[in-house]
């Protein structure tokens, strides 16, 4: 397979950056998208050029490390997969492929296609946890009965890998799908109730502070999410937020 | 709830957007029901519409609702602008290639521009009707009829009062021979020139105002001919098309923002939203077309 790649190159956070064109040949349909980029980088290194920097880790679609805005879509044209699980058979011989980093004020570019997603970590630190007693007599989590439907919904929310595709896809760079998945996961379980009010208020406050945009319910995030996290979570977070905001005593 | 949460939080801004938006949807229904009376072009229809107009202008509950509507429009627009500015700031550098059509509808991505066009429409719409009826210092023509005597063939113009009496409009005109016997005060009240006695109250002729604006010849009732009537109709219809697109996303989106989402109801809400977005603007748009075509 012969392709033309148009890739965002940026030397560092303060570099202006620009699109660069790379022709590439000999790409097999069974290669993953990242393997295709590995091939490109091998060639660049052989030529003495700087390889393209991109994030990756597990390469099996569960770590949330890989990103890339491919041909105008987060994680490329396939549905329900991360970039590492996107195969080159989804493209045709002779295609031109645009590869860009996530674009958001809250996700500044570090180099080439690598962006800084620690804004998500700071949102998590603001409330995306449950405080448990670790003094040695911790209660068995399974001792608390949980309705099957709630457990299922919490699990679905928990499958969010925090890759940032929702932010990258959203025309407003809103992080609502990510934050709502994290809020929902804990709001649905009894263990999450103790801190429920503070959690949603603090996480939303942090989300706003980090410079993410507002949700306009376009639904693009839900479509592009590699874990197919539902907009149900955003509605749940909106409810949780109002409940907390109306009852909070300060 | 602390003040900072009410004013600053992204989610609360969206709540306000949804609440004002849904209130404005209710307003649209009320406004449409009033407008549909314009299909009655006859003299009875004209009288009925003008009486309805009088009621709308003099009922305290309608007044409260109208102020709520003004506030909602302003709030919806200002909140929308604030949200849009924040959203633009959240992505300082755009994508070179963005295939947004693959994951979202055009309407959902164009709410700000659609809303801006609707705001421009509201301003012109209010200038054409609300201003003329309620605000302008110029006397709005009152409901008058042309009465022709069968025997003599003489005709005269008569104002209709609330009590059903007729007053010749000639009484209100001064000539070289004599000053006017009567005068109009406070927009609709008929007073005798001498003694300042309230004789009766008339109706603002809103029916003829609308008919004249969309192309009918109502010069006999004191309305100038609108040479741009065709453009008025075209502009109105385009505005309703824009409104339809805005509602296509806005109606269901408001429920999502309020957290009202459930597998059992979401499909129904989306269906209702689509129906609302098509039917309401369509009925609004048919009225000026009907008026223009019957001129």
XYZ file of C-alpha atoms in Angstrom:
545
model
C 0.000 0.000 0.000
C 1.304 3.398 -1.020
C 0.271 6.389 1.069
C 0.897 10.115 1.474
C 1.140 11.184 5.091
C 0.591 14.764 6.169
C 1.893 14.995 9.721
C 2.023 17.847 12.229
C 5.678 18.530 13.111
C 6.526 20.761 16.054
C 9.975 20.807 17.643
C 8.789 21.781 21.118
C 6.057 23.466 23.167
C 7.090 26.937 21.990
C 7.691 26.057 18.336
C 5.037 27.242 15.898
C 4.814 23.921 14.104
C 3.539 23.012 10.634
C 2.263 20.164 8.519
C 4.922 18.103 6.712
C 4.338 15.636 3.871
C 5.863 12.134 3.836
C 5.295 9.606 1.075
C 5.427 6.030 2.340
C 5.395 2.674 0.511
C 5.113 -1.000 1.370
C 2.436 -0.643 4.041
C 0.521 -3.857 4.753
C -3.196 -3.851 5.556
C -2.572 -5.993 8.640
C -0.291 -3.386 10.192
C -1.701 -1.249 12.933
C -1.625 2.516 12.460
C 1.205 2.824 14.980
C 3.236 0.122 13.211
C 2.845 2.165 10.036
C 4.271 5.150 11.911
C 7.096 2.903 13.205
C 7.957 2.102 9.587
C 7.991 5.811 8.757
C 10.225 6.571 11.734
C 12.680 3.819 10.759
C 12.973 5.435 7.357
C 13.404 8.906 8.840
C 16.140 7.661 11.193
C 17.941 6.001 8.264
C 17.853 9.300 6.438
C 19.182 11.084 9.492
C 15.981 12.991 10.095
C 14.151 13.502 13.386
C 11.536 10.727 13.888
C 7.913 11.707 14.500
C 7.120 11.757 18.215
C 3.814 10.094 19.185
C 2.366 8.616 22.377
C 1.885 4.863 22.753
C 2.217 2.191 25.406
C 0.253 -1.060 25.631
C -0.709 -1.198 21.943
C -3.681 -3.369 22.821
C -6.287 -0.654 23.282
C -6.557 -0.557 27.052
C -4.021 1.937 28.375
C -5.297 5.206 26.900
C -1.850 6.394 25.913
C -2.131 6.563 22.138
C -3.999 9.439 20.574
C -3.824 11.043 17.075
C -6.439 12.945 15.091
C -6.481 10.958 11.871
C -8.209 12.319 8.763
C -10.301 14.616 10.896
C -11.373 12.057 13.504
C -10.017 11.069 16.909
C -8.398 7.601 16.671
C -9.229 7.603 12.960
C -12.257 6.503 10.952
C -12.923 3.203 12.762
C -15.411 3.050 15.661
C -14.807 1.765 19.178
C -11.028 1.380 18.795
C -7.942 3.301 19.788
C -5.302 4.281 17.229
C -3.142 1.259 18.130
C -6.067 -1.032 17.230
C -6.805 0.818 14.000
C -5.574 -1.264 11.069
C -4.228 0.013 7.795
C -6.826 -2.094 5.941
C -9.241 0.710 6.811
C -7.363 2.834 4.254
C -6.983 2.455 0.509
C -3.886 2.439 -1.639
C -2.996 5.974 -2.690
C -4.811 7.641 0.230
C -3.607 10.879 1.774
C -3.774 10.665 5.566
C -3.761 13.746 7.827
C -2.253 13.085 11.258
C -2.573 15.817 13.888
C -2.220 16.025 17.658
C -5.243 16.520 19.989
C -6.139 20.199 19.786
C -7.192 21.875 23.039
C -5.927 24.711 25.179
C -5.912 22.259 28.098
C -3.786 19.779 26.085
C -0.726 21.775 24.951
C 1.536 20.119 22.380
C 4.841 18.895 23.839
C 6.348 17.710 20.573
C 4.959 16.684 17.173
C 1.916 14.526 17.984
C 2.503 14.287 21.736
C 0.270 16.419 23.953
C 0.291 17.046 27.689
C -2.817 15.394 29.151
C -1.993 15.972 32.820
C -5.051 18.260 33.006
C -7.021 14.985 33.261
C -4.832 13.892 36.193
C -5.539 17.144 37.994
C -9.284 16.740 37.423
C -9.007 13.198 38.872
C -7.043 14.466 41.854
C -9.835 16.961 42.542
C -12.268 14.170 43.400
C -12.084 11.111 41.173
C -11.467 8.678 44.016
C -13.023 7.089 47.092
C -11.366 7.401 50.471
C -11.064 3.944 52.052
C -9.819 2.814 55.397
C -6.462 1.119 54.929
C -5.790 0.475 58.595
C -5.778 -3.259 58.113
C -9.440 -4.058 58.675
C -10.672 -2.890 55.263
C -14.107 -4.206 54.464
C -14.451 -6.639 51.573
C -15.955 -4.625 48.702
C -18.047 -7.623 47.682
C -19.769 -7.607 51.066
C -21.824 -4.594 49.984
C -24.749 -5.613 47.777
C -25.023 -3.632 44.534
C -27.867 -3.877 42.038
C -26.782 -5.602 38.820
C -28.000 -2.730 36.641
C -26.004 -0.199 38.672
C -22.918 -2.390 38.697
C -23.136 -2.724 34.907
C -23.528 1.021 34.351
C -20.687 1.783 36.744
C -18.510 -0.722 34.932
C -19.335 0.778 31.540
C -18.371 4.217 32.856
C -15.203 2.741 34.354
C -14.042 1.484 30.956
C -13.002 5.075 30.139
C -9.263 4.969 29.567
C -8.800 8.737 29.730
C -7.266 9.002 26.267
C -8.788 12.456 25.611
C -10.505 11.598 22.314
C -13.683 13.251 23.638
C -11.850 16.541 24.175
C -10.084 16.259 20.825
C -13.326 15.560 18.961
C -15.555 18.086 20.708
C -15.802 21.337 18.777
C -15.560 23.099 22.153
C -12.703 20.947 23.515
C -15.057 19.989 26.334
C -14.017 17.276 28.783
C -17.574 16.503 29.862
C -17.578 12.889 28.643
C -14.375 12.047 30.512
C -15.342 13.823 33.731
C -18.891 12.483 33.631
C -17.634 8.912 33.183
C -15.437 9.297 36.264
C -18.223 10.946 38.272
C -20.782 8.338 37.165
C -18.586 5.371 37.933
C -18.437 6.382 41.603
C -21.889 7.996 41.846
C -23.493 4.682 40.891
C -21.793 2.703 43.646
C -22.445 2.810 47.400
C -18.755 3.338 48.091
C -18.888 6.598 46.172
C -21.787 8.135 48.084
C -19.843 9.580 51.022
C -17.957 12.074 48.869
C -20.513 12.312 46.061
C -21.413 16.000 46.490
C -17.887 17.286 46.916
C -16.636 15.058 44.143
C -18.866 16.379 41.385
C -18.530 20.015 42.444
C -14.746 19.848 42.744
C -14.165 17.866 39.548
C -16.362 20.211 37.488
C -14.675 23.243 39.044
C -11.263 21.825 38.167
C -12.443 20.924 34.671
C -13.527 24.548 34.105
C -10.279 25.909 35.568
C -8.187 23.779 33.236
C -9.689 25.619 30.260
C -11.869 22.897 28.739
C -14.897 24.233 26.845
C -18.596 23.758 27.568
C -20.759 20.871 26.411
C -23.152 21.698 23.558
C -24.543 18.170 23.309
C -23.373 17.578 19.746
C -22.733 13.953 20.698
C -19.457 13.813 18.748
C -17.551 12.533 21.820
C -19.829 9.522 22.203
C -19.333 8.585 18.555
C -15.539 8.896 18.596
C -14.894 7.444 22.075
C -12.855 4.229 21.673
C -14.665 2.805 24.696
C -18.087 4.015 23.513
C -18.854 5.864 26.734
C -22.461 7.066 26.553
C -23.915 10.572 26.800
C -26.050 9.071 29.598
C -23.062 9.806 31.813
C -23.098 13.516 30.977
C -26.813 13.730 31.799
C -26.110 11.887 35.061
C -23.308 14.305 35.919
C -25.587 17.282 35.180
C -28.115 15.806 37.627
C -25.460 15.021 40.218
C -24.036 18.519 39.883
C -27.361 20.292 40.404
C -28.238 18.001 43.299
C -24.911 18.839 44.921
C -24.959 22.540 44.055
C -28.484 23.028 45.406
C -27.824 21.140 48.646
C -24.279 22.194 49.338
C -23.879 24.368 52.414
C -21.374 27.062 51.599
C -25.602 27.199 46.325
C -22.682 29.579 46.385
C -22.704 32.564 44.049
C -19.590 31.516 42.193
C -21.267 28.251 41.219
C -24.385 30.025 39.918
C -22.422 32.442 37.780
C -19.323 30.609 36.682
C -19.835 26.872 36.382
C -20.075 25.519 32.869
C -22.906 23.183 33.857
C -24.991 25.952 35.446
C -24.547 28.080 32.336
C -25.941 25.174 30.370
C -28.859 24.851 32.801
C -29.747 28.500 32.213
C -29.429 27.957 28.478
C -31.805 24.997 28.670
C -34.359 26.639 30.972
C -34.566 29.884 28.979
C -34.599 27.902 25.728
C -37.491 25.703 26.820
C -39.398 28.744 28.096
C -38.908 30.362 24.693
C -40.265 27.171 23.086
C -43.439 27.671 25.151
C -43.501 31.297 24.047
C -43.304 30.171 20.414
C -46.430 28.034 20.901
C -48.337 30.945 22.431
C -47.193 33.382 19.762
C -48.098 30.927 17.014
C -51.614 30.372 18.377
C -52.132 34.133 18.273
C -50.717 34.446 14.763
C -52.868 31.633 13.384
C -55.889 33.947 13.841
C -54.423 35.991 10.976
C -55.709 33.348 8.567
C -59.113 34.972 9.113
C -58.874 37.767 6.553
C -62.512 38.831 6.764
C -63.826 41.883 8.592
C -64.837 39.604 11.516
C -61.356 38.132 11.554
C -59.840 41.584 11.589
C -62.054 42.666 14.469
C -61.332 39.447 16.405
C -57.578 39.786 15.910
C -57.546 43.406 17.016
C -59.607 42.560 20.091
C -57.125 39.768 20.826
C -54.327 42.320 20.381
C -56.016 44.629 22.874
C -56.342 41.780 25.372
C -52.645 40.876 24.952
C -51.664 44.483 25.596
C -53.825 44.975 28.682
C -53.690 41.707 30.641
C -51.387 41.662 33.649
C -50.479 37.958 33.259
C -49.611 38.496 29.619
C -47.476 41.445 30.703
C -45.576 39.281 33.211
C -45.103 36.599 30.551
C -43.872 39.173 28.040
C -41.260 40.514 30.454
C -40.184 36.924 31.207
C -39.849 36.432 27.454
C -37.708 39.565 26.985
C -35.474 38.486 29.880
C -35.231 34.947 28.523
C -34.238 36.147 25.060
C -31.562 38.452 26.503
C -30.293 35.829 28.931
C -30.290 33.096 26.286
C -28.353 35.351 23.891
C -25.826 36.692 26.427
C -25.257 33.271 27.996
C -24.866 31.835 24.510
C -22.271 34.444 23.592
C -20.340 33.819 26.837
C -20.370 30.069 26.226
C -19.309 30.477 22.599
C -16.410 32.767 23.509
C -15.220 30.245 26.124
C -15.606 27.397 23.669
C -13.561 29.200 21.019
C -10.863 29.945 23.578
C -10.718 26.274 24.537
C -9.262 25.445 21.103
C -6.757 28.155 20.104
C -5.389 26.124 17.167
C -7.817 24.402 14.836
C -7.360 21.156 12.997
C -6.100 21.280 9.431
C -8.565 18.517 8.580
C -11.674 17.996 10.664
C -14.286 15.474 9.563
C -16.945 16.706 11.999
C -19.760 15.496 9.750
C -18.817 11.929 10.673
C -19.816 12.331 14.303
C -22.298 15.169 14.734
C -25.126 17.012 12.991
C -24.653 20.327 11.223
C -27.379 21.932 13.360
C -25.658 20.910 16.598
C -22.406 22.486 15.441
C -24.035 25.705 14.219
C -26.144 26.742 17.213
C -24.285 30.007 17.794
C -24.543 31.221 14.205
C -28.171 30.045 13.919
C -28.960 31.797 17.187
C -27.301 35.018 15.986
C -29.427 35.020 12.838
C -32.544 34.459 14.969
C -31.524 37.384 17.202
C -31.186 39.649 14.149
C -34.616 38.444 13.021
C -36.093 39.227 16.472
C -34.684 42.767 16.331
C -36.112 43.464 12.864
C -39.370 41.696 13.755
C -39.802 43.867 16.852
C -38.904 47.008 14.897
C -41.571 46.177 12.315
C -44.389 45.306 14.711
C -43.676 45.750 18.442
C -42.149 49.181 17.974
C -44.911 50.410 15.660
C -47.665 49.152 17.972
C -46.258 49.921 21.401
C -43.316 52.287 21.271
C -43.407 54.629 18.297
C -44.453 58.237 18.972
C -46.413 58.147 15.743
C -50.125 57.467 16.175
C -50.842 53.845 15.256
C -53.957 53.752 13.007
C -56.980 52.523 14.947
C -59.552 50.031 13.735
C -61.791 51.871 11.294
C -64.288 50.726 8.692
C -65.552 52.300 5.509
C -69.337 52.545 5.704
C -71.293 53.105 2.514
C -74.921 54.179 2.759
C -77.029 51.975 0.426
C -79.515 54.701 -0.500
C -77.393 57.762 -0.933
C -74.234 55.970 -2.005
C -72.255 58.234 0.319
C -69.467 56.607 2.232
C -67.627 57.605 5.380
C -64.888 56.228 7.604
C -65.892 55.158 11.096
C -63.836 54.168 14.133
C -65.121 51.213 16.151
C -65.125 51.584 19.934
C -65.066 48.925 22.646
C -68.726 49.510 23.370
C -69.519 48.792 19.732
C -70.303 52.403 18.812
C -69.051 54.087 15.679
C -67.326 57.435 15.502
C -66.786 59.140 12.127
C -63.091 59.690 11.599
C -64.038 63.091 10.172
C -64.648 64.233 13.763
C -60.924 63.969 14.347
C -59.901 66.088 11.411
C -59.633 69.855 11.588
C -60.328 71.978 8.549
C -60.095 75.639 7.653
C -63.756 75.988 8.537
C -63.675 74.416 11.993
C -61.270 72.767 14.437
C -61.474 69.006 15.128
C -64.354 67.981 17.386
C -62.514 65.008 18.849
C -58.985 63.848 19.507
C -57.104 60.597 20.256
C -55.164 60.339 23.510
C -52.920 57.609 24.973
C -52.855 55.750 21.685
C -56.415 54.412 21.740
C -58.708 56.762 23.729
C -61.262 58.994 21.985
C -61.746 62.350 23.704
C -64.006 65.266 22.910
C -61.920 68.296 22.011
C -64.030 70.515 24.211
C -64.412 69.546 27.856
C -61.876 66.764 27.498
C -64.505 64.050 27.929
C -63.622 60.388 27.356
C -66.089 59.138 24.771
C -64.730 55.657 24.167
C -61.738 53.532 23.338
C -60.689 52.102 20.004
C -58.552 49.177 18.862
C -55.109 49.410 17.331
C -55.450 47.957 13.855
C -52.781 45.266 14.141
C -54.505 42.997 11.645
C -54.171 45.594 8.888
C -50.609 46.392 10.000
C -49.596 42.771 9.389
C -51.577 42.501 6.141
C -50.074 45.759 4.854
C -46.563 44.653 5.849
C -46.910 41.445 3.858
C -48.247 43.101 0.720
C -51.942 43.961 1.025
C -53.154 47.427 0.106
C -54.370 48.881 3.406
C -53.889 52.549 2.558
C -57.609 53.133 3.215
C -56.940 52.247 6.871
C -53.912 54.496 7.110
C -51.107 52.035 6.400
C -48.552 52.933 3.725
C -47.931 50.469 0.933
C -44.982 48.126 1.585
C -43.054 47.922 -1.679
C -40.627 45.443 -0.090
C -43.372 43.013 0.934
C -41.941 40.179 -1.132
C -38.588 40.587 0.593
C -40.322 40.708 3.947
C -41.930 37.359 3.189
C -38.656 35.857 1.932
C -36.760 37.133 4.972
C -39.435 35.768 7.290
C -39.453 32.334 5.676
C -35.649 32.092 5.767
C -35.696 33.097 9.437
C -38.184 30.336 10.180
C -35.940 27.856 8.381
C -33.067 28.977 10.604
C -35.323 28.664 13.640
C -36.222 25.127 12.570
C -32.546 24.141 12.463
C -31.920 25.794 15.826
C -34.824 23.892 17.402
C -33.836 20.639 15.684
C -30.873 20.442 18.035
C -31.958 22.830 20.782
C -35.168 21.165 21.947
C -33.688 17.750 22.790
C -30.374 19.306 23.832
C -32.136 21.297 26.569
C -33.395 18.090 28.156
C -29.918 16.566 28.029
C -28.446 19.669 29.705
C -31.032 19.425 32.462
C -30.017 15.798 32.981
C -33.420 14.554 31.780
C -32.267 11.496 29.925
C -33.524 7.972 30.287
C -33.598 5.043 27.880
C -37.399 5.039 28.055
C -37.897 8.725 27.275
C -34.911 9.966 25.272
C -36.272 8.615 21.996
C -39.607 10.279 22.691
C -37.958 13.608 23.561
C -35.893 13.519 20.361
C -39.003 12.703 18.313
C -40.936 15.502 19.986
C -38.029 17.863 19.335
C -37.936 17.016 15.639
C -41.709 17.393 15.348
C -41.638 20.699 17.220
C -38.757 21.973 15.086
C -40.648 21.234 11.870
C -44.264 22.045 12.741
C -43.898 25.312 14.666
C -41.657 27.220 12.175
C -43.634 25.765 9.250
C -46.937 27.128 10.590
C -45.297 30.477 11.356
C -43.923 30.662 7.798
C -47.180 29.737 6.066
C -48.972 32.816 7.461
C -47.001 35.544 5.586
C -46.956 33.377 2.449
C -50.746 33.061 2.652
C -51.141 36.793 3.202
C -48.822 37.668 0.316
C -50.521 35.262 -2.098
C -54.005 36.615 -1.285
C -53.105 40.252 -1.850
